[in-house]
mmCIF file of C-alpha atoms in Angstrom:
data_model
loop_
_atom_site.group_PDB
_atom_site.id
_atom_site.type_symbol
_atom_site.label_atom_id
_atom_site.label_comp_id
_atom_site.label_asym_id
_atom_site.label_seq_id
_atom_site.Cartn_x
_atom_site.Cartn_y
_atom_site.Cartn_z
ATOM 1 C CA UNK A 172 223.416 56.701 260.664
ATOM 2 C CA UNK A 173 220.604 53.903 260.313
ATOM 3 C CA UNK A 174 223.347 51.556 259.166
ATOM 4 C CA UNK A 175 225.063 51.410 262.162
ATOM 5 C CA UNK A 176 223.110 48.818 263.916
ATOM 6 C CA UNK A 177 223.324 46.818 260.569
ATOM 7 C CA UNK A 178 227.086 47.016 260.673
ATOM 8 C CA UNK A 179 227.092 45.811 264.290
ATOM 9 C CA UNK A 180 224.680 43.042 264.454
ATOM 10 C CA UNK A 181 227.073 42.000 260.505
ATOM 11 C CA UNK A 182 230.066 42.584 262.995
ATOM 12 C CA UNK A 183 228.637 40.373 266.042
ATOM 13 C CA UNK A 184 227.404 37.909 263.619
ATOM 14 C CA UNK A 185 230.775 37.185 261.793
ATOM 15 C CA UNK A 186 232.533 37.184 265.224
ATOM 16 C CA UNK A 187 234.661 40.817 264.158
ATOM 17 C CA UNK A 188 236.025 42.678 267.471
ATOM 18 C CA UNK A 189 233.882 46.229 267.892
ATOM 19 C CA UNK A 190 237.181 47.991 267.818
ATOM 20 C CA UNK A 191 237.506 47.872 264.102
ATOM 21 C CA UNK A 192 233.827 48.676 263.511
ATOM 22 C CA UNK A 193 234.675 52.744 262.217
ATOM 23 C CA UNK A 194 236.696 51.561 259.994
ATOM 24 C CA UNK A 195 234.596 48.532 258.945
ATOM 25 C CA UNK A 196 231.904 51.216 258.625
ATOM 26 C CA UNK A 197 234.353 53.843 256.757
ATOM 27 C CA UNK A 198 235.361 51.411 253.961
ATOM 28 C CA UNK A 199 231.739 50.073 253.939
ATOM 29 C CA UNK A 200 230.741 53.832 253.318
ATOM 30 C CA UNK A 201 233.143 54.405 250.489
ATOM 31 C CA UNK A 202 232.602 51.149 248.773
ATOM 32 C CA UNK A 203 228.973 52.419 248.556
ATOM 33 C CA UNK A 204 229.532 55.471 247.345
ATOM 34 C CA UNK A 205 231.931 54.459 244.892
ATOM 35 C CA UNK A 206 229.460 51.914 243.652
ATOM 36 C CA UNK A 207 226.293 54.638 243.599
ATOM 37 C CA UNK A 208 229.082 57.136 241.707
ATOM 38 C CA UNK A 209 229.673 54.116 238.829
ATOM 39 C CA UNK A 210 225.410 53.263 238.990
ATOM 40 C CA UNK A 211 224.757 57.318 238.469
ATOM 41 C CA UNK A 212 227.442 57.575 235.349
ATOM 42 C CA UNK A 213 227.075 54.325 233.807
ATOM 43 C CA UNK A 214 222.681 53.668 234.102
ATOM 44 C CA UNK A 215 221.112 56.481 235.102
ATOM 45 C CA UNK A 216 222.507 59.034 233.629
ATOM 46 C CA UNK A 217 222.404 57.015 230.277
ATOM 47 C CA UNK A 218 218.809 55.939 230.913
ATOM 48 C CA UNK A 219 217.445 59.591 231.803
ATOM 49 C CA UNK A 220 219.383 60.142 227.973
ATOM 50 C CA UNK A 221 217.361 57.703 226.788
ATOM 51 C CA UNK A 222 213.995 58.790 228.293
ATOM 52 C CA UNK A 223 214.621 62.328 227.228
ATOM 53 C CA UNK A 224 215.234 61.484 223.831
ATOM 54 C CA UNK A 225 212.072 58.839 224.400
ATOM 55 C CA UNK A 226 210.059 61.729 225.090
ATOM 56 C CA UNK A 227 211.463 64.144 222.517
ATOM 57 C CA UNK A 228 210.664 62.104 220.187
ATOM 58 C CA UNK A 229 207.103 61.328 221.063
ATOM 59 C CA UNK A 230 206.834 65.282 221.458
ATOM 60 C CA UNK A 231 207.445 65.328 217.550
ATOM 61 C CA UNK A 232 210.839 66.749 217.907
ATOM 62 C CA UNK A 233 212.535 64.619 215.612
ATOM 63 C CA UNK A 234 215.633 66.591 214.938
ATOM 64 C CA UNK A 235 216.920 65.547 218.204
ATOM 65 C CA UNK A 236 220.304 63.295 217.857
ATOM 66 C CA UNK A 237 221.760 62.344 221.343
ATOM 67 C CA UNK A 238 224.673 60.240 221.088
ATOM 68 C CA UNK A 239 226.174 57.370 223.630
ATOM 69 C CA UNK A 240 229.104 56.110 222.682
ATOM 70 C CA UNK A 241 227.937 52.429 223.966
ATOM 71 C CA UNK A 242 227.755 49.135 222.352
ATOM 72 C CA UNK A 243 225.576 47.867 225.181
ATOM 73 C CA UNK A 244 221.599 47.495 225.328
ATOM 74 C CA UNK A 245 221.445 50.848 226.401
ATOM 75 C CA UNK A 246 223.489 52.280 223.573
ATOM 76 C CA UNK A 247 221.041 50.056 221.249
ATOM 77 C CA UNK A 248 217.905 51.567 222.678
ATOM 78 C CA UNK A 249 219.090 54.719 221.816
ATOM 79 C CA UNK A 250 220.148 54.517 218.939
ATOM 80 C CA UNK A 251 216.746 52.637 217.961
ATOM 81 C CA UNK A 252 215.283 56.024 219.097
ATOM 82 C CA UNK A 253 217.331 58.070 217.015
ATOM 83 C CA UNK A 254 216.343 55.667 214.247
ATOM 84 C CA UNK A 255 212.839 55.590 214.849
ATOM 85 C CA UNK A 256 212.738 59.824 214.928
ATOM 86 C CA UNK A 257 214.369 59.755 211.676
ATOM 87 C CA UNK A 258 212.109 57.667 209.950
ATOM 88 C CA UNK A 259 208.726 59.497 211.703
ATOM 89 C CA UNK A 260 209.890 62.723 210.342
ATOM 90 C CA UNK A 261 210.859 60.622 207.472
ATOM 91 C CA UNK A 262 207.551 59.656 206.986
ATOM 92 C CA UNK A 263 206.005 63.014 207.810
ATOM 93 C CA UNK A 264 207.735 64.268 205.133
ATOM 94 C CA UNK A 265 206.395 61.889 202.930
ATOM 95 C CA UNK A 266 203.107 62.577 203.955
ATOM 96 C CA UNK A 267 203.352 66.071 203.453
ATOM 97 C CA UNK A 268 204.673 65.324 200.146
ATOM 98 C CA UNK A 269 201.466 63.657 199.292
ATOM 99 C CA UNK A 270 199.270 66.291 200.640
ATOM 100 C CA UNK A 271 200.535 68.743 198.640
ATOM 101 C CA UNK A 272 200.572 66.683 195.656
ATOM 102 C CA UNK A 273 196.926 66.141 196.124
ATOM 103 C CA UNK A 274 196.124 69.666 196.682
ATOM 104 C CA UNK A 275 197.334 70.391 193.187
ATOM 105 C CA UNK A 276 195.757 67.094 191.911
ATOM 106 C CA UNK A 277 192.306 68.297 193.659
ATOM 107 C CA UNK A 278 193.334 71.542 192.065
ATOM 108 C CA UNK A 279 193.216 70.644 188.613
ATOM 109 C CA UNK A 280 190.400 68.564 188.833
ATOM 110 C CA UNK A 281 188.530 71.475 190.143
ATOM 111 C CA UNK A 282 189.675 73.516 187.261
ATOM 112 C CA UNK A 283 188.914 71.233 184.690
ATOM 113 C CA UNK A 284 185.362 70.577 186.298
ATOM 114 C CA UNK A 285 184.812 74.180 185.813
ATOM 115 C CA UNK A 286 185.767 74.378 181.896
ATOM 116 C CA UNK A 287 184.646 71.316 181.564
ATOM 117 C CA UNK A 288 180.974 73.238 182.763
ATOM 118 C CA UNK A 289 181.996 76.343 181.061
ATOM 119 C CA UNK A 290 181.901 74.038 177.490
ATOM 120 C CA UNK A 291 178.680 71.861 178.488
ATOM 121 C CA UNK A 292 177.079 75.209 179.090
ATOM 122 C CA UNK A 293 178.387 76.307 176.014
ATOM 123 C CA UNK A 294 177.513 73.369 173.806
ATOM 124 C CA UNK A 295 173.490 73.606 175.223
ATOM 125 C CA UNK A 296 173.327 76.592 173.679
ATOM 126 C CA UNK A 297 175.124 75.757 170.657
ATOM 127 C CA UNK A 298 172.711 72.980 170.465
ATOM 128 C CA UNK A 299 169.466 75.475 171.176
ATOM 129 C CA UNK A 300 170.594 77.353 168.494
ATOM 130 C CA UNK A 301 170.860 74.807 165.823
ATOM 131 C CA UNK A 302 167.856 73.207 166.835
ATOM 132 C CA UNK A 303 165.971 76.750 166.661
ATOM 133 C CA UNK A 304 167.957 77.235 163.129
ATOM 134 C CA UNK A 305 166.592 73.627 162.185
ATOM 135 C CA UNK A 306 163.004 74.337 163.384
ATOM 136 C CA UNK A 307 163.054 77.834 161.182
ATOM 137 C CA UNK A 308 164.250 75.821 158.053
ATOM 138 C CA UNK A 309 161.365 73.372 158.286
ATOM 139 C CA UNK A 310 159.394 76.392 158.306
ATOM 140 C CA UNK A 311 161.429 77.984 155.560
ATOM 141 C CA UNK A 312 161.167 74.253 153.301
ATOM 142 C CA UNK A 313 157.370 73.841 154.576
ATOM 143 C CA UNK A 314 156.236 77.548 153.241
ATOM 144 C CA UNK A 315 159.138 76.595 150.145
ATOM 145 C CA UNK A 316 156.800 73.250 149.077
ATOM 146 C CA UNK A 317 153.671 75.134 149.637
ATOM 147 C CA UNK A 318 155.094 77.990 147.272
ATOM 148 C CA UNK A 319 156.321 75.266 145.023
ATOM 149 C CA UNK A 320 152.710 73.457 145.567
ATOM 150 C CA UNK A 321 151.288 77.192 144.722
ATOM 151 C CA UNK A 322 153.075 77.664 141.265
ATOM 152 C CA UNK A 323 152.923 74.024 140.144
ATOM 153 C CA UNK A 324 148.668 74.341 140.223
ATOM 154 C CA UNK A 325 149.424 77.968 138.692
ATOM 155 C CA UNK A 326 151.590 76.576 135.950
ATOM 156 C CA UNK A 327 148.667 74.195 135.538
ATOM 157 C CA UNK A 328 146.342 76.762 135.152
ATOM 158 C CA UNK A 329 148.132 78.806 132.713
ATOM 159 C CA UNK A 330 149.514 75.419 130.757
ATOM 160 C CA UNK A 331 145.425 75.108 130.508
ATOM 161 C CA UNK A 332 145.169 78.997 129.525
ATOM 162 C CA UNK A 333 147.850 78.501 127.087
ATOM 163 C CA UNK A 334 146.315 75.785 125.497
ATOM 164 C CA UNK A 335 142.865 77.351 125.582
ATOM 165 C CA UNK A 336 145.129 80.588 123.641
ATOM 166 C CA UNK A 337 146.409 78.652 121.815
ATOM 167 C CA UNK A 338 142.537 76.638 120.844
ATOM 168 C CA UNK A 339 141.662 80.023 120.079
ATOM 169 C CA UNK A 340 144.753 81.376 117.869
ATOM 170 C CA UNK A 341 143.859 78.130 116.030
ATOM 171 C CA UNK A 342 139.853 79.553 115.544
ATOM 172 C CA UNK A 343 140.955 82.744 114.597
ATOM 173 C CA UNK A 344 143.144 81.090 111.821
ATOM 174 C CA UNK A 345 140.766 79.114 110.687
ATOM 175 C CA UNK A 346 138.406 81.441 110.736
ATOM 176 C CA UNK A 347 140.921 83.686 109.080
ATOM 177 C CA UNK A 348 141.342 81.087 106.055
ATOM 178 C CA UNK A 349 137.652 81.322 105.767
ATOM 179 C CA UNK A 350 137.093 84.818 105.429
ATOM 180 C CA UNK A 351 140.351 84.760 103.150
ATOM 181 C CA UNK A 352 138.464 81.678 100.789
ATOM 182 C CA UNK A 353 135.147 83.494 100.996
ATOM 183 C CA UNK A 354 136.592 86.925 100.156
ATOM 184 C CA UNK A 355 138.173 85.651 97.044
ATOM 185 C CA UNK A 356 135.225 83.616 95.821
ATOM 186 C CA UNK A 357 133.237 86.519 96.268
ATOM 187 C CA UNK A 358 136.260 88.469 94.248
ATOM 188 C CA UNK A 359 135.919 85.739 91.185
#
C-alpha cells in the first residue's frame, strides 16, 4: 500500500511502538472507508442527482421531478431545479399559447385583407359603372336641351306661322265682308 510509509513515519513521529502498526493501519483503513462510504451516500451521490437533473433540464426535459428528501443546500439546489423546469415549460407553454393565438390573429387579418380586396375591387367597378351611367346621362340631358333647344325655335316658327294664318284668316274676312257689302250694293 502507498500509505504504509505514511503510517510509519505518523507512528515514529508520535513515538507509537511498530508492533501495533497493522492494527494502527487496519483501523486507519476502516475509518477511511467508512468515511468515503458516508462522502459517496450523503454528496456525491446527491450531487450527481443534482447534475443529472441540471442537465435534464437544460436538455428541455422538463417533466423530470427527482426528489431528495433534504433540508440542506443540496436539497435546496434541487429543488430550485425542479422549480426552475416547471416554470421553463411553464413558460413554453405560454409561449406556445401565444403563437397559436397569433396564427389565428394573422389568420383573420389575412382573411379580412382579402374581402376587404374582394369589396374595393368590387366598389371600382361599381364606381366605373355609375360614372359611365353619369357620362351617358349628360349625353342623354345634352341631346334632351338640344331637342328642347330644337322645338322651342320650331314652336317659334310656327307661333310666327300661326300668326301669319291667322293675318291671313283676318284678310280673307275682311275681304269676305267686302265682297259681302259690294255684292249687296250691287243687289240694291
Amino acid at each position: 500500500w502507498p500509505l504504509w510509509p505514511l503510517f510509519l513515519g505518523m507512528a515514529a513521529w508520535a513515538g507509537l511502538p511498530t508492533a501495533n502498526l497493522p492494527l494502527l493501519a487496519l483501523g486507519s483503513a476502516a475509518v477511511i472507508a467508512l468515511l468515503d462510504f458516508w462522502l459517496q451516500a450523503q454528496l456525491a451521490r446527491p450531487l450527481q442527482l443534482v447534475a443529472r437533473q441540471a442537465a435534464d433540464v437544460a436538455a428541455g426535459q422538463f417533466d423530470a421531478n427527482v426528489r431528495l428528501d433534504r433540508v440542506d443546500s443540496i436539497g435546496a439546489i434541487l429543488r430550485s431545479l425542479n422549480q426552475a423546469g416547471l416554470n421553463v415549460r411553464a413558460l413554453v407553454a405560454d409561449v406556445g399559447e401565444q403563437v397559436h393565438g397569433l396564427q389565428a390573429v394573422s389568420s383573420q387579418l389575412e382573411a379580412a385583407n382579402a374581402d376587404l380586396g374582394e369589396r374595393t375591387g368590387q366598389t371600382s367597378q361599381s364606381l366605373a359603372e355609375a360614372a359611365s351611367a353619369l357620362t351617358e346621362l349628360t349625353a342623354s340631358v345634352g341631346q334632351n336641351a338640344h331637342t328642347a333647344s330644337e322645338a322651342s325655335h320650331s314652336a317659334g316658327v310656327m307661333g310666327q306661322a300661326a300668326s301669319q294664318v291667322n293675318q291671313l284668316v283676318g284678310q280673307v274676312e275682311q275681304n269676305m265682308r267686302q265682297i259681302s257689302q259690294s255684292s249687296g250694293q250691287i243687289g240694291e
